[in-house]
Tab-separated table of C-alpha atoms in Angstrom:
chain	number	residue	atom	x	y	z
A	1	MET	CA	21.863	207.135	141.642
A	2	CYS	CA	24.246	204.605	140.076
A	3	LYS	CA	23.020	205.410	136.565
A	4	LYS	CA	23.572	209.087	137.272
A	5	LEU	CA	27.078	208.359	138.551
A	6	ALA	CA	27.890	206.346	135.419
A	7	PHE	CA	26.682	209.233	133.229
A	8	ILE	CA	28.892	211.693	135.136
A	9	ILE	CA	31.908	209.397	134.777
A	10	ILE	CA	31.356	209.025	131.020
A	11	LEU	CA	30.825	212.773	130.606
A	12	PHE	CA	34.029	213.457	132.555
A	13	ILE	CA	35.966	211.136	130.249
A	14	SER	CA	34.593	212.796	127.105
A	15	VAL	CA	35.440	216.291	128.323
A	16	GLY	CA	38.835	215.207	129.613
A	17	PHE	CA	39.844	213.917	126.219
A	18	GLN	CA	39.041	217.213	124.532
A	19	GLU	CA	41.758	219.024	126.481
A	20	GLN	CA	44.495	216.551	127.166
A	21	ARG	CA	47.408	217.460	129.331
A	22	LYS	CA	50.932	216.707	128.199
A	23	SER	CA	51.538	213.042	128.885
A	24	ASP	CA	54.069	211.624	131.259
A	25	TYR	CA	55.548	208.800	129.237
A	26	SER	CA	57.239	207.093	132.193
A	27	PRO	CA	55.772	203.581	132.375
A	28	MET	CA	55.581	201.486	135.501
A	29	PHE	CA	56.259	198.366	133.405
A	30	PHE	CA	57.726	198.173	129.924
A	31	SER	CA	58.748	194.972	128.132
A	32	MET	CA	60.766	196.644	125.369
A	33	THR	CA	63.995	198.596	125.994
A	34	ASN	CA	63.810	202.384	126.321
A	35	GLU	CA	61.807	203.498	123.287
A	36	TRP	CA	59.604	205.667	125.468
A	37	LYS	CA	62.569	207.817	126.578
A	38	ASP	CA	63.163	209.321	123.130
A	39	ILE	CA	59.613	210.379	122.369
A	40	SER	CA	59.343	213.896	120.961
A	41	LYS	CA	56.214	213.695	118.816
A	42	ASP	CA	52.744	212.707	119.940
A	43	GLU	CA	49.871	212.680	117.442
A	44	PHE	CA	46.283	211.519	117.675
A	45	ILE	CA	45.529	208.849	115.069
A	46	PHE	CA	42.224	207.178	115.914
A	47	GLU	CA	39.669	206.351	118.577
A	48	PHE	CA	38.417	203.013	119.774
A	49	GLU	CA	35.365	202.286	121.853
A	50	SER	CA	34.591	200.153	124.851
A	51	LEU	CA	31.292	199.170	126.358
A	52	ASP	CA	30.183	199.894	129.879
A	53	THR	CA	28.938	196.366	130.584
A	54	VAL	CA	26.378	197.536	133.132
A	55	TYR	CA	24.799	200.520	131.367
A	56	HIS	CA	25.688	199.519	127.798
A	57	THR	CA	27.108	202.931	126.977
A	58	GLN	CA	29.918	203.334	124.448
A	59	ILE	CA	33.032	205.112	125.718
A	60	SER	CA	35.629	206.518	123.309
A	61	HIS	CA	39.369	206.330	123.944
A	62	GLN	CA	42.058	208.083	121.932
A	63	VAL	CA	45.129	206.303	120.592
A	64	ARG	CA	48.203	208.345	119.779
A	65	LEU	CA	51.285	207.510	117.767
A	66	LEU	CA	54.525	208.267	119.580
A	67	SER	CA	57.555	209.050	117.407
A	68	ASN	CA	61.188	209.634	118.320
A	69	SER	CA	63.345	212.710	117.782
A	70	ALA	CA	64.029	211.603	114.196
A	71	GLY	CA	60.303	211.426	113.492
A	72	ALA	CA	60.269	207.619	113.338
A	73	PRO	CA	57.161	205.887	114.769
A	74	ARG	CA	57.935	203.822	117.842
A	75	LEU	CA	54.842	203.175	119.987
A	76	PHE	CA	51.079	203.391	120.232
A	77	PHE	CA	49.825	205.003	123.430
A	78	SER	CA	46.507	205.666	125.131
A	79	GLU	CA	45.566	207.404	128.362
A	80	ILE	CA	42.600	205.268	129.285
A	81	GLU	CA	39.980	206.397	131.750
A	82	THR	CA	37.134	203.975	132.137
A	83	PRO	CA	34.515	203.056	134.700
A	84	VAL	CA	34.853	199.573	136.134
A	85	CYS	CA	31.355	198.567	137.152
A	86	ALA	CA	29.579	195.543	138.527
A	87	ASP	CA	26.308	195.152	140.382
A	88	GLY	CA	25.805	198.916	140.265
A	89	VAL	CA	29.128	199.613	141.959
A	90	CYS	CA	31.609	201.648	139.908
A	91	GLN	CA	35.087	203.071	140.044
A	92	LEU	CA	37.016	205.190	137.578
A	93	ALA	CA	40.216	203.458	136.495
A	94	HIS	CA	43.112	205.480	135.029
A	95	ILE	CA	45.855	203.648	133.148
A	96	ASN	CA	48.324	204.706	130.452
A	97	VAL	CA	48.858	201.848	128.016
A	98	TYR	CA	51.653	201.212	125.512
A	99	TRP	CA	51.601	198.948	122.474
A	100	ASP	CA	54.383	198.264	120.002
A	101	LEU	CA	53.859	199.048	116.318
A	102	LEU	CA	52.379	195.594	115.676
A	103	GLY	CA	49.705	196.246	118.283
A	104	ASN	CA	51.213	194.031	120.974
A	105	TYR	CA	50.806	195.243	124.543
A	106	VAL	CA	54.214	196.207	125.971
A	107	GLY	CA	53.573	198.164	129.159
A	108	TYR	CA	51.535	200.523	131.266
A	109	GLY	CA	51.881	203.392	133.677
A	110	ILE	CA	49.825	204.692	136.581
A	111	SER	CA	49.730	208.278	137.811
A	112	PRO	CA	50.574	208.515	141.540
A	113	GLU	CA	47.318	210.342	142.211
A	114	PHE	CA	45.247	207.676	140.441
A	115	GLN	CA	46.277	204.379	142.016
A	116	LEU	CA	44.222	201.391	140.954
A	117	THR	CA	42.040	200.005	143.695
A	118	LYS	CA	40.197	196.787	144.342
A	119	PHE	CA	37.669	195.352	146.743
A	120	GLU	CA	37.125	197.028	150.138
A	121	HIS	CA	38.980	200.289	149.354
A	122	GLU	CA	42.332	198.520	149.145
A	123	GLN	CA	44.856	199.997	146.730
A	124	PHE	CA	46.847	197.791	144.391
A	125	GLY	CA	50.155	196.773	145.937
A	126	LYS	CA	53.454	196.185	144.165
A	127	GLU	CA	52.692	192.514	143.527
A	128	ASP	CA	49.238	193.411	142.209
A	129	TYR	CA	50.710	195.760	139.606
A	130	ILE	CA	53.227	193.083	138.582
A	131	LYS	CA	50.432	190.540	138.218
A	132	LEU	CA	48.379	192.948	136.111
A	133	HIS	CA	51.336	193.477	133.765
A	134	GLN	CA	51.846	189.720	133.434
A	135	LEU	CA	48.149	189.277	132.697
A	136	LEU	CA	48.164	191.967	130.007
A	137	LEU	CA	51.222	190.404	128.354
A	138	ASP	CA	49.165	187.239	127.821
A	139	ASP	CA	47.186	187.915	124.661
A	140	ASN	CA	45.640	184.457	124.892
A	141	SER	CA	44.405	184.739	128.477
A	142	ILE	CA	41.309	182.833	129.538
A	143	LEU	CA	39.700	186.283	129.788
A	144	LYS	CA	39.645	186.335	125.983
A	145	ARG	CA	37.161	183.484	125.806
A	146	ARG	CA	34.978	184.060	128.849
A	147	LYS	CA	32.315	186.461	129.986
A	148	VAL	CA	33.011	188.039	133.335
A	149	SER	CA	30.039	186.148	134.803
A	150	ASP	CA	31.738	182.868	133.836
A	151	LEU	CA	34.658	183.697	136.115
A	152	ILE	CA	32.668	184.043	139.328
A	153	ASP	CA	31.395	181.268	141.562
A	154	GLU	CA	27.652	181.406	142.073
A	155	ALA	CA	27.873	181.543	145.862
A	156	PRO	CA	27.901	185.253	146.768
A	157	VAL	CA	30.453	186.876	149.021
A	158	ALA	CA	29.103	189.306	151.585
A	159	THR	CA	29.664	192.939	150.663
A	160	SER	CA	29.189	196.172	152.531
A	161	THR	CA	28.095	199.561	151.337
A	162	ILE	CA	31.251	200.919	149.731
A	163	ASP	CA	32.216	204.227	148.170
A	164	SER	CA	31.729	203.642	144.407
A	165	GLU	CA	34.702	205.863	143.567
A	166	VAL	CA	37.290	203.570	145.079
A	167	ILE	CA	36.285	199.903	145.013
A	168	ASP	CA	36.302	197.082	142.521
A	169	GLY	CA	32.766	195.736	142.955
A	170	ILE	CA	32.400	191.984	143.084
A	171	SER	CA	29.462	189.843	144.151
A	172	GLY	CA	31.062	186.413	144.207
A	173	ALA	CA	34.380	184.675	144.626
A	174	THR	CA	36.642	184.398	141.594
A	175	LYS	CA	36.822	180.822	140.301
A	176	THR	CA	39.964	179.070	141.462
A	177	GLU	CA	41.155	178.100	137.963
A	178	ILE	CA	41.568	181.773	137.023
A	179	ALA	CA	42.176	183.374	140.418
A	180	GLU	CA	45.944	182.807	140.390
A	181	SER	CA	46.426	184.896	137.246
A	182	LEU	CA	44.307	187.817	138.487
A	183	VAL	CA	44.769	190.458	141.133
A	184	LYS	CA	42.996	189.247	144.270
A	185	GLY	CA	39.840	191.301	144.680
A	186	GLY	CA	40.413	192.933	141.297
A	187	LEU	CA	38.535	190.680	138.880
A	188	TYR	CA	36.465	193.431	137.274
A	189	SER	CA	39.430	195.786	136.915
A	190	CYS	CA	41.550	193.034	135.357
A	191	TYR	CA	38.764	191.945	133.030
A	192	THR	CA	37.890	195.465	131.897
A	193	ILE	CA	41.488	196.569	131.317
A	194	TRP	CA	42.482	193.334	129.539
A	195	HIS	CA	39.644	193.676	127.032
A	196	LEU	CA	40.441	197.343	126.421
A	197	VAL	CA	44.070	196.496	125.720
A	198	HIS	CA	43.381	193.444	123.543
A	199	GLY	CA	40.228	194.418	121.716
A	200	GLU	CA	39.295	196.896	119.009
A	201	ALA	CA	42.386	199.020	119.632
A	202	GLN	CA	44.722	196.244	118.490
A	203	GLU	CA	42.680	195.592	115.362
A	204	LYS	CA	42.899	199.256	114.390
A	205	MET	CA	46.648	199.335	115.092
A	206	GLU	CA	47.221	196.436	112.715
A	207	LYS	CA	45.363	198.303	109.972
A	208	TYR	CA	47.106	201.584	110.758
A	209	LEU	CA	50.524	199.956	110.422
A	210	THR	CA	49.856	199.300	106.740
A	211	SER	CA	49.359	203.037	106.194
A	212	ILE	CA	52.769	203.953	107.646
A	213	SER	CA	54.732	200.944	106.395
A	214	SER	CA	57.911	201.875	104.544
A	215	ASP	CA	61.326	200.465	103.665
A	216	THR	CA	62.768	202.466	106.557
A	217	LEU	CA	60.286	201.028	109.035
A	218	MET	CA	60.827	197.477	107.773
A	219	HIS	CA	64.600	197.957	108.122
A	220	TYR	CA	64.029	199.058	111.723
A	221	PHE	CA	61.878	195.978	112.343
A	222	LEU	CA	64.460	193.636	110.821
A	223	TYR	CA	67.316	194.971	112.952
A	224	ALA	CA	65.357	195.643	116.147
A	225	PRO	CA	66.018	193.272	119.084
A	226	TYR	CA	62.426	192.002	119.067
A	227	ASN	CA	61.442	188.666	117.567
A	228	ASP	CA	57.945	189.814	116.562
A	229	TYR	CA	59.381	192.756	114.637
A	230	GLN	CA	62.065	190.604	113.019
A	231	MET	CA	59.637	187.941	111.829
A	232	PHE	CA	57.201	190.561	110.529
A	233	ALA	CA	60.018	192.152	108.507
A	234	LEU	CA	61.135	188.760	107.177
A	235	ARG	CA	57.625	188.037	105.933
A	236	GLU	CA	57.643	191.374	104.106
A	237	LEU	CA	61.217	191.051	102.799
A	238	PRO	CA	61.471	190.333	99.059
A	239	LYS	CA	63.609	187.280	98.314
A	240	GLU	CA	65.950	189.386	96.209
A	241	ASP	CA	66.868	191.370	99.340
A	242	PHE	CA	67.922	188.335	101.376
A	243	LYS	CA	71.549	188.573	100.301
A	244	GLU	CA	71.867	192.178	101.463
A	245	HIS	CA	70.629	191.206	104.929
A	246	ALA	CA	72.128	187.703	105.112
A	247	THR	CA	74.165	188.374	108.258
A	248	GLN	CA	71.167	189.719	110.170
A	249	ILE	CA	68.954	186.893	108.935
A	250	LEU	CA	71.475	184.418	110.317
A	251	ASN	CA	71.451	186.289	113.649
A	252	ILE	CA	67.669	186.048	113.695
A	253	PHE	CA	67.856	182.346	112.814
A	254	ARG	CA	70.099	181.695	115.805
A	255	THR	CA	67.693	183.276	118.295
A	256	ALA	CA	64.340	182.426	116.691
A	257	ASP	CA	62.058	179.694	117.979
A	258	GLY	CA	61.418	176.565	115.938
A	259	VAL	CA	58.668	178.194	113.892
A	260	GLY	CA	60.896	181.144	113.031
A	261	LYS	CA	63.809	178.904	112.067
A	262	ALA	CA	61.548	176.828	109.831
A	263	TYR	CA	60.218	179.941	108.113
A	264	ILE	CA	63.726	181.194	107.333
A	265	LEU	CA	64.918	177.820	106.020
A	266	LYS	CA	61.897	177.556	103.738
A	267	LYS	CA	62.116	181.117	102.416
A	268	ILE	CA	65.848	181.668	101.934
A	269	PRO	CA	66.518	181.567	98.168
A	270	SER	CA	68.612	178.709	96.799
A	271	ASP	CA	71.091	181.072	95.161
A	272	ILE	CA	71.794	182.605	98.584
A	273	LEU	CA	71.996	179.331	100.482
A	274	SER	CA	74.362	177.931	97.849
A	275	GLU	CA	77.035	180.501	98.682
A	276	LYS	CA	79.951	178.900	100.505
A	277	GLU	CA	79.954	181.288	103.488
A	278	ILE	CA	76.170	181.223	103.922
A	279	THR	CA	76.149	177.428	103.787
A	280	SER	CA	78.896	177.255	106.390
A	281	GLN	CA	77.088	179.587	108.777
A	282	PHE	CA	73.719	177.842	108.576
A	283	TYR	CA	74.873	174.219	108.554
A	284	ASN	CA	77.298	174.701	111.434
A	285	GLU	CA	74.227	175.515	113.545
A	286	PHE	CA	72.961	171.943	113.083
A	287	SER	CA	73.745	170.662	116.568
A	288	LEU	CA	72.216	173.734	118.209
A	289	ILE	CA	68.797	173.780	116.565
A	290	ASP	CA	65.545	171.868	117.007
A	291	VAL	CA	64.800	168.540	115.331
A	292	ASN	CA	62.399	169.951	112.740
A	293	SER	CA	64.898	172.602	111.636
A	294	ARG	CA	67.594	169.927	111.301
A	295	THR	CA	65.339	168.006	108.942
A	296	LEU	CA	64.760	171.137	106.869
A	297	LEU	CA	68.508	171.720	106.601
A	298	ILE	CA	69.007	168.164	105.354
A	299	ASN	CA	66.153	168.570	102.873
A	300	ARG	CA	67.869	171.653	101.459
A	301	LEU	CA	71.236	169.978	100.882
A	302	LYS	CA	70.755	170.062	97.111
A	303	SER	CA	70.368	173.850	97.280
A	304	ALA	CA	73.361	174.350	99.557
A	305	HIS	CA	77.055	174.541	98.761
A	306	PRO	CA	78.694	171.057	98.600
A	307	ASP	CA	80.520	171.889	101.844
A	308	ALA	CA	77.232	171.232	103.654
A	309	ILE	CA	77.689	167.481	103.170
A	310	GLU	CA	81.003	167.478	104.992
A	311	ILE	CA	79.755	169.831	107.701
A	312	LEU	CA	76.835	167.531	108.519
A	313	SER	CA	79.131	164.509	108.636
A	314	ASN	CA	80.414	165.979	111.907
A	315	TYR	CA	76.943	165.617	113.434
A	316	LEU	CA	75.874	162.133	112.350
A	317	ASP	CA	75.218	161.029	115.926
A	318	ARG	CA	72.814	163.972	116.371
A	319	MET	CA	70.534	162.756	113.591
A	320	THR	CA	67.342	160.786	113.996
A	321	ARG	CA	66.895	157.611	111.966
A	322	ASN	CA	64.862	159.393	109.284
A	323	GLN	CA	67.289	162.298	109.135
A	324	LEU	CA	70.234	159.952	108.689
A	325	LYS	CA	68.412	158.102	105.904
A	326	LEU	CA	67.702	161.418	104.140
A	327	TYR	CA	71.335	162.413	104.466
A	328	LEU	CA	72.609	159.091	103.110
A	329	LYS	CA	70.103	159.254	100.251
A	330	CYS	CA	71.627	162.581	99.254
A	331	LEU	CA	75.131	161.077	99.376
A	332	ASN	CA	74.000	158.112	97.328
A	333	SER	CA	72.662	160.392	94.594
A	334	ASP	CA	76.190	161.602	93.873
A	335	PRO	CA	79.179	159.851	95.512
A	336	ASN	CA	81.350	162.777	94.389
A	337	PHE	CA	79.855	164.697	97.317
A	338	ILE	CA	81.776	162.442	99.686
A	339	SER	CA	85.031	164.191	100.531
A	340	LYS	CA	87.948	162.535	102.293
A	341	ASN	CA	86.960	164.081	105.634
A	342	CYS	CA	83.326	163.152	105.109
A	343	LEU	CA	84.247	159.523	104.416
A	344	SER	CA	86.415	159.450	107.527
A	345	ASN	CA	83.517	160.726	109.645
A	346	LEU	CA	81.165	158.153	108.126
A	347	LYS	CA	83.526	155.300	108.959
A	348	LYS	CA	84.128	156.553	112.474
A	349	ALA	CA	80.401	156.867	113.220
A	350	SER	CA	79.693	153.429	111.712
A	351	LYS	CA	81.978	151.888	114.350
A	352	ASN	CA	80.405	153.807	117.208
A	353	THR	CA	78.206	151.201	118.891
A	354	GLY	CA	76.912	153.904	121.203
A	355	PHE	CA	75.184	155.491	118.204
A	356	THR	CA	71.853	153.714	117.780
A	357	TYR	CA	71.819	153.975	113.990
A	358	HIS	CA	75.450	153.141	113.294
A	359	TYR	CA	74.296	150.055	111.379
A	360	LEU	CA	72.753	152.289	108.688
A	361	LEU	CA	76.160	153.815	108.086
A	362	ARG	CA	77.793	150.402	107.914
A	363	GLU	CA	75.234	149.245	105.352
A	364	PHE	CA	75.771	152.397	103.306
A	365	LEU	CA	79.566	152.091	103.332
A	366	ASN	CA	79.359	148.458	102.210
A	367	LYS	CA	77.512	149.568	99.075
A	368	ILE	CA	79.897	152.282	97.889
């Protein structure tokens, strides 16, 4: 009976995909801004498959590219219908999933008539849907590295005979170390949906992006308010184009994490960094950035405009011992770098007994 039910579910999915209705693009959760509101073009681009873990049957799902009114690609989208099965108990889950153009999950929607359900006929509540969204946003979830059987305690939980159309079958209690991140009573639904969202589909999206990549798309990525897009565009940006986009690159630098800041400081060409205005903008960020990025700025002093020396002299008490030694080594290589204001700042900091490394400044000043 259960095998027959699974076959009917799979057949229903296959037929349903042949004649798709017009999609409702309104997501329940969406971690970008409002890209979905301006969708006017919807085209099928590829299929990906998932495995029914009980009956080992491949199920195909369509992925579509959503473009805006100007014809510019904005999102990947899939109306997923899949059986969630365990111990011969199945339900048909319906969920509309959105990915950004890099293949990152960004949101999902649920049709009112197809609410997700869990153990004992209970529908997902508001908090359950929120938890599912948070789980799907985590592309490094423990679900990535575990089989579903690894997530269940061996001691079984009593079950009753339940309508296979509406429950999330489960034969044991979810292990406590993972339970907090999952919907209570919804282990199999969470596991199945997470692997659909983060599996083969994402790999195909990454490959598909290369086929639609263009200068226009990279410009959109660079100026979009999303760090992943910005860093992708920076990796693709030829060094000779840095000057044209210098203002935006500085904006990205200010909001990027430590890894992003380090990438920018390593890649920015010396002839760009040496410009007076560019030097001023980057080096005046010194007190606001992480320790590693500060070290990189000091290491690039020889590439920067000479003003950088004076700018950093305002932040001597923010430097670590090694950073201060690097800075003084640069000054020692050419005393002409030491302006009147810079010398004044050096003397002032050398007398500041509250600055742990003031003695290094005193030693340096005694030698010049």
